[in-house]
Structures are given as C-alpha cells and as structure tokens.
Amino acid sequence: MGVLSAVLRRSRTGTTVAALTVGALVLSGCAGSSLDQSGGEQADGPVKIGLLVPLSGVYAPLGEDMRNGFQLYLDQHGGKLGGRTVELVSADEGESPQTGVPAAQKLVTQDQVTAVVGVVNSATALGLRDFFHESKKPLLIANAGADDITGARKSEYVWRTSFSNGEVAAALGAAVAEEAGGPVYLIAADYAAGKEMIAGFRKTFEAAGGKVAGEEYTPFGTTQDFQPFLSAIRGTDAKAVYSFYAGAEAVSFVKQYKQFGLAGDLPLYGTGFLTEGGVLDAQGEAASGVKTSLHYSTELDTPRNKEYVDAYRKAYDEAPTVYTVQAYDAAAVLDKALASAPGGGGEELVKALGAVGQVDSPRGPWSFDADHNAEQKYYLREVRSGGGGMVNAVVSELS
Ligand code: PHB
C-alpha cells in the first residue's frame, strides 16, 4: 500500500486490532490513492478514508467501538463505499486537540485521504474545524457534540452523524424537573463537552421549573477520586444529580457514587454516555436505576436494530453501542455520497452529502438538518438488569 497506514482487521475471537503497516512512506511520494492523470480520483479505483479516533487516553474504548462500527459496515458491503474499495488509514486522536489536530493533519496532507471520519472529543472537533474548512476536505464527525460545529462555526465541509451536546442534554431537562422532587446538583467533566452538556440541560430543566442545587466541573482526564466532589453534593439540599461523564471517567464516577452511598438517596441522571456499552459492563450493579437521555439503546425494539445488534454481536462477541452506530452510519452516508460523487473531490463530495436524505439507522431513521447535524429522536433510558447483565431499557421517547 506504500504509505503509513493502520489496516483494521478482526481476529478470530472477534476483537478488532489495528495492524500498523509501515510502507515505503517517503519513497512512494505519498501519493493519494488512485489519482488519474488530471489529479482527480479514478471513479472506480480504491478510496482512502481516514479514521481519527482515540486509541489512547480516557476515551480509547469509545474509539475502539467506532472502529468496529465502521468496519462492520465495510464487512457487510464487500469492503466498498460507493462502489470503491476502501483503504482505511487510522490515526490516534488521543485525549485532546494537542494530539488530535496533528493526527488529522497527517491524514489529509500526508496520507491524502478523501475524507476523515471519527473524532470523539468536542475540544478536538473545535480545533479541527478551520483546518477542514480551509483544506476543503470533508470531515464526518461520528461523536464529538460541540454545539458550534453545527451552529456558529458550521462549515460546508463538516458533517455530524452523532448529536450536539446541547440537544442530547436538553432532551432530559423537563423529565428531571418533573421527577426530581427538589433541587438538582449538576456535575461534569471540565472541558467543552461538559460545559455544553450542563448548559443544554439547565435550559430546559429551568424552563420546566427545575431548581439547581449547585454546579461543579471536575478536572478532565485526571480525576480518579470523586469523593471530595461527592461529599460536596451531600452538603447541599440536592434531591437528585445530573452529570456528564463518558469512558473511563463514567466508570469511576458511577461506581464511587454508589460506594459513597449517594445512589440510595439521590437518583442519578445524565446523558446516555454515562452508562453506555463497556462502561455499563464495568459499572455493573452500581449503575442500576441511573436514567439517561440518548439517541440509541441496544434495547430499541425495532427489526432494524435487532438485525444490527445480532450482526454486531456475531462479529465482535459483544453488544454494540451508540459509538458503533454513529460510525456505522458515517460509513452508510459516505457509501451513498461516494456513489453519486465518483470523482471524490471535496466540493463534489459535500454536495453529495447534502443529498443523502434519510438514513435507515439502527437508532431509527434520521437525516442531516440544514446545519449538517443529525436530526433524530431521543429516548429516556433506565439501567435495569436484563439478559445476564445490565442494559439501558427504553422508558419513553423524549420530545
Ligand atoms: C465530546 O467531547 O463531545 C464527547 C465525548 C464523549 C462522549 C460524548 C461527547 O461520550
């Protein structure tokens, strides 16, 4: 393949591994895949797609889910998108823009990918926006919810198959205001996503008559001991807690919330990342009763979702997650867009992304809105035991 690339393959046990293939990086001249003589891409040649997800740091498990989701779509479609064989080039987003931005730049300038898919962290997404806008390369964000990415700083080159922080959080506000029976304490990881997950929730919560008992942000990526923060909550008149944590931080927070004895007294709410996938497996019983808002659950009772859950379990021997679905859907929209933009140039491809229409997703049908964000339903979920472990049971649709 002649360039530095990480090729995804699945082992016999179903685990995805990244095999780093170091080719003749400089010798090859680092040409993009299948350039024709005019510098455009051959419509039937292979297409290089960059996959930028965390392979290290607190969000590494989310990155693995996204890789698996993208790979599952490829496996189900003969390794092709838009009729072209995909050469997947992986790069490590790491934990912050300091690692994620140079990794994305390498994918575009050195590996010359046609589009980049991935990005977990909101701060990294914000740090990447201008680069993609100016390079005229499509970026399909398959997680990071930074509000401005499909708001004040939207770009014709940046699309999102996941959610915005404000929306997924706002979906829960009225329900908590109704259920909590008193003031609610707000706590989140101290970075862009945590701030927006609190702001979005607060808006609809307060509009529905909810009162805030206190608000706290914990150092992102370094907090292991949440006890000082949990005792501070005890010292307020809070009747419930709303939070944003994901990945390794969500595991520690929910387990310590239980160990510290808060779980019995103050119901815990959050956006669904708090109890999603491997995080929930690690939390086990400690997460019982936690209620969250999200646009997906493995428990969604539809034929499309059942088919997806079965296929995913068969491939990876574990349940899918919202992260696997967001990346699977990124592959689905690229499949459609590349089919109608055979030259694969940035301008042509983003035009085609604007015309993909409804996506038949395991989460339910969704489509891009005018700002390139996913327009979709959100669900109220509650952690209950089921099927030999804990699951996010779907309680109701949120409006
Ligand atoms: C984000 O930084 O936008 C983010 C990260 C992890 C999540 C959700 C949002 O699970």
Coordinates of N, CA and C in Angstrom, one line a residue, residues 215-323:
E215 N -23.3 23.5 41.2 CA -22.8 23.1 39.9 C -21.3 23.0 40.0
E216 N -20.7 21.9 39.5 CA -19.3 21.6 39.7 C -18.7 21.0 38.4
Y217 N -17.4 21.4 38.1 CA -16.7 20.8 37.0 C -15.4 20.1 37.5
T218 N -15.2 18.9 37.1 CA -14.1 18.1 37.7 C -13.0 18.0 36.6
P219 N -11.7 18.1 37.0 CA -10.6 18.1 36.0 C -10.7 16.9 35.1
F220 N -10.7 17.2 33.7 CA -11.0 16.2 32.7 C -9.7 15.3 32.5
G221 N -10.0 14.0 32.6 CA -8.9 13.1 32.2 C -8.0 12.8 33.4
T222 N -8.1 13.5 34.5 CA -7.1 13.3 35.6 C -7.8 12.9 36.9
T223 N -9.1 13.2 37.0 CA -9.8 12.9 38.2 C -10.1 11.4 38.4
Q224 N -9.5 10.8 39.4 CA -9.7 9.4 39.7 C -10.6 9.3 41.0
D225 N -10.4 10.2 41.9 CA -11.1 10.2 43.2 C -12.2 11.2 43.2
F226 N -13.4 10.8 43.1 CA -14.5 11.7 43.0 C -15.1 12.1 44.4
Q227 N -14.5 11.4 45.5 CA -15.1 11.6 46.8 C -15.2 13.0 47.3
P228 N -14.2 13.9 47.1 CA -14.4 15.3 47.5 C -15.6 15.9 46.9
F229 N -15.8 15.6 45.6 CA -17.0 16.2 44.9 C -18.3 15.6 45.4
L230 N -18.2 14.3 45.7 CA -19.5 13.7 46.2 C -19.8 14.2 47.6
S231 N -18.8 14.4 48.4 CA -19.2 15.0 49.7 C -19.7 16.4 49.6
A232 N -19.2 17.1 48.6 CA -19.8 18.5 48.5 C -21.3 18.4 48.1
I233 N -21.6 17.4 47.3 CA -23.0 17.2 46.9 C -23.9 16.9 48.1
R234 N -23.4 16.1 49.0 CA -24.1 15.7 50.3 C -24.4 17.0 51.1
G235 N -23.5 17.9 51.0 CA -23.6 19.2 51.8 C -24.7 20.1 51.3
T236 N -25.3 19.8 50.2 CA -26.3 20.7 49.6 C -27.7 20.1 49.9
D237 N -28.8 20.9 49.4 CA -30.1 20.3 49.6 C -30.6 19.6 48.3
A238 N -29.6 19.1 47.5 CA -30.0 18.4 46.3 C -30.9 17.2 46.5
K239 N -31.8 17.0 45.7 CA -32.7 15.8 45.7 C -32.3 14.8 44.6
A240 N -31.5 15.2 43.7 CA -31.0 14.4 42.6 C -29.8 15.0 42.0
V241 N -29.1 14.2 41.1 CA -27.9 14.7 40.5 C -28.0 14.5 39.0
Y242 N -27.5 15.5 38.2 CA -27.4 15.3 36.7 C -25.9 15.4 36.4
S243 N -25.4 14.6 35.5 CA -24.0 14.6 35.2 C -23.7 14.3 33.7
F244 N -22.5 14.7 33.3 CA -21.9 14.2 32.1 C -20.5 13.6 32.3
Y245 N -20.4 12.3 32.1 CA -19.1 11.7 32.1 C -19.2 10.6 31.0
A246 N -18.0 10.2 30.4 CA -18.0 9.2 29.4 C -16.7 8.4 29.6
G247 N -16.7 7.2 29.0 CA -15.5 6.4 29.0 C -15.0 6.0 30.4
A248 N -13.7 6.0 30.7 CA -13.2 5.6 32.0 C -13.7 6.5 33.1
E249 N -13.9 7.8 32.9 CA -14.4 8.7 33.9 C -15.8 8.3 34.4
A250 N -16.6 7.8 33.4 CA -18.0 7.4 33.7 C -18.0 6.2 34.6
V251 N -17.1 5.3 34.4 CA -17.0 4.1 35.2 C -16.7 4.5 36.7
S252 N -15.6 5.3 36.9 CA -15.2 5.7 38.2 C -16.3 6.5 38.9
F253 N -16.9 7.4 38.2 CA -17.9 8.3 38.8 C -19.1 7.5 39.3
V254 N -19.7 6.6 38.5 CA -20.9 5.9 38.8 C -20.6 4.9 40.0
K255 N -19.4 4.2 39.9 CA -19.1 3.3 40.9 C -18.9 4.0 42.3
Q256 N -18.2 5.1 42.3 CA -18.0 5.8 43.5 C -19.2 6.5 44.0
Y257 N -20.1 6.9 43.2 CA -21.4 7.4 43.5 C -22.2 6.4 44.4
K258 N -22.1 5.2 44.0 CA -22.7 4.1 44.7 C -22.0 3.8 46.0
Q259 N -20.7 3.6 45.9 CA -19.8 3.3 47.1 C -20.0 4.3 48.2
F260 N -20.1 5.6 47.8 CA -20.2 6.7 48.7 C -21.6 6.8 49.3
G261 N -22.5 5.9 48.9 CA -23.8 5.9 49.5 C -24.8 6.9 48.9
L262 N -24.4 7.6 47.8 CA -25.4 8.6 47.3 C -26.5 7.9 46.5
A263 N -26.2 6.8 45.9 CA -27.1 6.2 44.9 C -28.5 5.9 45.6
G264 N -28.5 5.5 46.8 CA -29.7 5.2 47.5 C -30.5 6.4 47.8
D265 N -29.9 7.6 48.0 CA -30.6 8.8 48.4 C -30.9 9.7 47.3
L266 N -30.0 9.9 46.3 CA -30.2 10.9 45.3 C -30.2 10.2 43.9
P267 N -31.3 10.1 43.2 CA -31.3 9.5 41.9 C -30.3 10.2 41.0
L268 N -29.6 9.4 40.2 CA -28.6 9.9 39.3 C -29.1 9.9 37.8
Y269 N -28.9 11.1 37.2 CA -29.3 11.3 35.8 C -28.1 11.7 35.0
G270 N -28.2 11.6 33.7 CA -27.1 12.1 32.9 C -27.4 11.9 31.4
T271 N -26.5 12.4 30.5 CA -26.7 12.0 29.1 C -26.2 10.5 29.0
G272 N -26.7 9.8 28.0 CA -26.5 8.4 27.9 C -25.1 7.8 28.0
F273 N -24.1 8.7 27.7 CA -22.7 8.3 27.6 C -22.3 7.8 29.0
L274 N -23.0 8.2 30.0 CA -22.7 7.8 31.4 C -22.8 6.3 31.7
T275 N -23.6 5.7 30.9 CA -23.9 4.2 31.1 C -23.9 3.4 29.8
E276 N -23.0 3.8 28.9 CA -23.1 3.2 27.6 C -22.0 2.1 27.4
G277 N -22.5 1.0 26.9 CA -21.6 -0.1 26.4 C -20.7 -0.7 27.4
G278 N -19.3 -0.7 27.1 CA -18.4 -1.3 28.0 C -18.3 -0.6 29.4
V279 N -18.7 0.7 29.4 CA -18.8 1.5 30.6 C -19.8 0.8 31.5
L280 N -21.0 0.5 31.0 CA -22.0 -0.1 31.8 C -21.6 -1.5 32.3
D281 N -20.9 -2.3 31.4 CA -20.4 -3.6 31.9 C -19.5 -3.5 33.1
A282 N -18.6 -2.4 33.0 CA -17.7 -2.2 34.1 C -18.4 -1.7 35.4
Q283 N -19.4 -1.0 35.2 CA -20.2 -0.4 36.4 C -21.0 -1.5 37.1
G284 N -21.6 -2.4 36.2 CA -22.4 -3.4 36.8 C -23.6 -2.9 37.6
E285 N -23.9 -3.6 38.7 CA -25.0 -3.2 39.6 C -25.0 -1.8 40.1
A286 N -23.8 -1.2 40.2 CA -23.6 0.2 40.7 C -24.5 1.1 39.8
A287 N -24.7 0.8 38.6 CA -25.4 1.7 37.7 C -26.9 1.5 37.7
S288 N -27.4 0.5 38.5 CA -28.8 0.2 38.5 C -29.6 1.4 38.8
G289 N -30.6 1.7 38.0 CA -31.6 2.8 38.2 C -31.1 4.2 37.6
V290 N -29.9 4.2 37.1 CA -29.4 5.5 36.5 C -30.3 5.8 35.3
K291 N -30.8 7.0 35.1 CA -31.6 7.4 34.0 C -30.9 8.4 33.1
T292 N -31.0 8.1 31.8 CA -30.2 9.0 30.8 C -31.0 9.3 29.6
S293 N -30.5 10.3 28.8 CA -31.1 10.6 27.5 C -30.1 10.2 26.5
L294 N -30.6 9.6 25.4 CA -29.7 9.3 24.3 C -30.5 8.9 23.0
H295 N -29.8 8.9 21.9 CA -30.5 8.7 20.6 C -30.4 7.2 20.2
Y296 N -29.9 6.4 21.1 CA -29.7 4.9 20.8 C -29.8 4.1 22.1
S297 N -30.3 2.9 22.0 CA -30.1 1.9 23.0 C -30.1 0.5 22.3
T298 N -29.3 -0.4 22.8 CA -29.4 -1.8 22.2 C -30.8 -2.3 22.4
E299 N -31.6 -1.8 23.3 CA -32.9 -2.3 23.6 C -34.0 -1.8 22.7
L300 N -33.7 -0.9 21.8 CA -34.7 -0.4 20.9 C -35.3 -1.5 20.2
D301 N -36.7 -1.6 20.3 CA -37.4 -2.8 19.8 C -37.8 -2.6 18.4
T302 N -36.9 -2.6 17.4 CA -37.2 -2.5 16.0 C -36.5 -3.6 15.2
P303 N -37.1 -4.0 14.1 CA -36.4 -5.1 13.3 C -35.0 -4.6 12.9
R304 N -34.9 -3.3 12.5 CA -33.6 -2.8 12.0 C -32.5 -2.9 13.1
N305 N -32.9 -2.5 14.4 CA -32.0 -2.6 15.4 C -31.6 -4.0 15.8
K306 N -32.6 -4.9 15.8 CA -32.4 -6.3 16.2 C -31.4 -6.9 15.2
E307 N -31.6 -6.6 14.0 CA -30.7 -7.1 12.9 C -29.3 -6.6 13.1
Y308 N -29.2 -5.3 13.5 CA -27.8 -4.7 13.7 C -27.2 -5.3 15.0
V309 N -27.9 -5.4 16.0 CA -27.4 -6.0 17.3 C -26.9 -7.4 17.0
D310 N -27.6 -8.2 16.3 CA -27.2 -9.6 16.0 C -25.9 -9.6 15.2
A311 N -25.9 -8.8 14.2 CA -24.7 -8.8 13.3 C -23.5 -8.3 14.1
Y312 N -23.7 -7.3 14.9 CA -22.5 -6.8 15.7 C -22.0 -7.8 16.7
R313 N -23.0 -8.4 17.4 CA -22.6 -9.5 18.3 C -21.8 -10.6 17.6
K314 N -22.3 -11.0 16.5 CA -21.7 -12.1 15.7 C -20.2 -11.7 15.3
A315 N -20.1 -10.4 15.0 CA -18.7 -10.0 14.5 C -17.8 -9.8 15.7
Y316 N -18.3 -9.2 16.8 CA -17.3 -8.8 17.8 C -17.6 -9.5 19.2
D317 N -18.6 -10.3 19.3 CA -18.9 -11.0 20.5 C -19.2 -10.1 21.7
E318 N -19.8 -9.0 21.4 CA -20.2 -8.1 22.4 C -21.3 -7.2 21.9
A319 N -22.0 -6.5 22.7 CA -23.1 -5.7 22.3 C -22.6 -4.4 21.6
P320 N -23.4 -3.8 20.6 CA -22.9 -2.6 20.0 C -23.2 -1.4 21.0
T321 N -22.9 -0.2 20.6 CA -23.1 1.0 21.5 C -23.5 2.1 20.6
V322 N -23.8 3.3 21.2 CA -24.1 4.5 20.4 C -22.9 4.8 19.5
Y323 N -21.7 4.6 20.0 CA -20.5 4.9 19.3 C -20.3 4.1 18.0

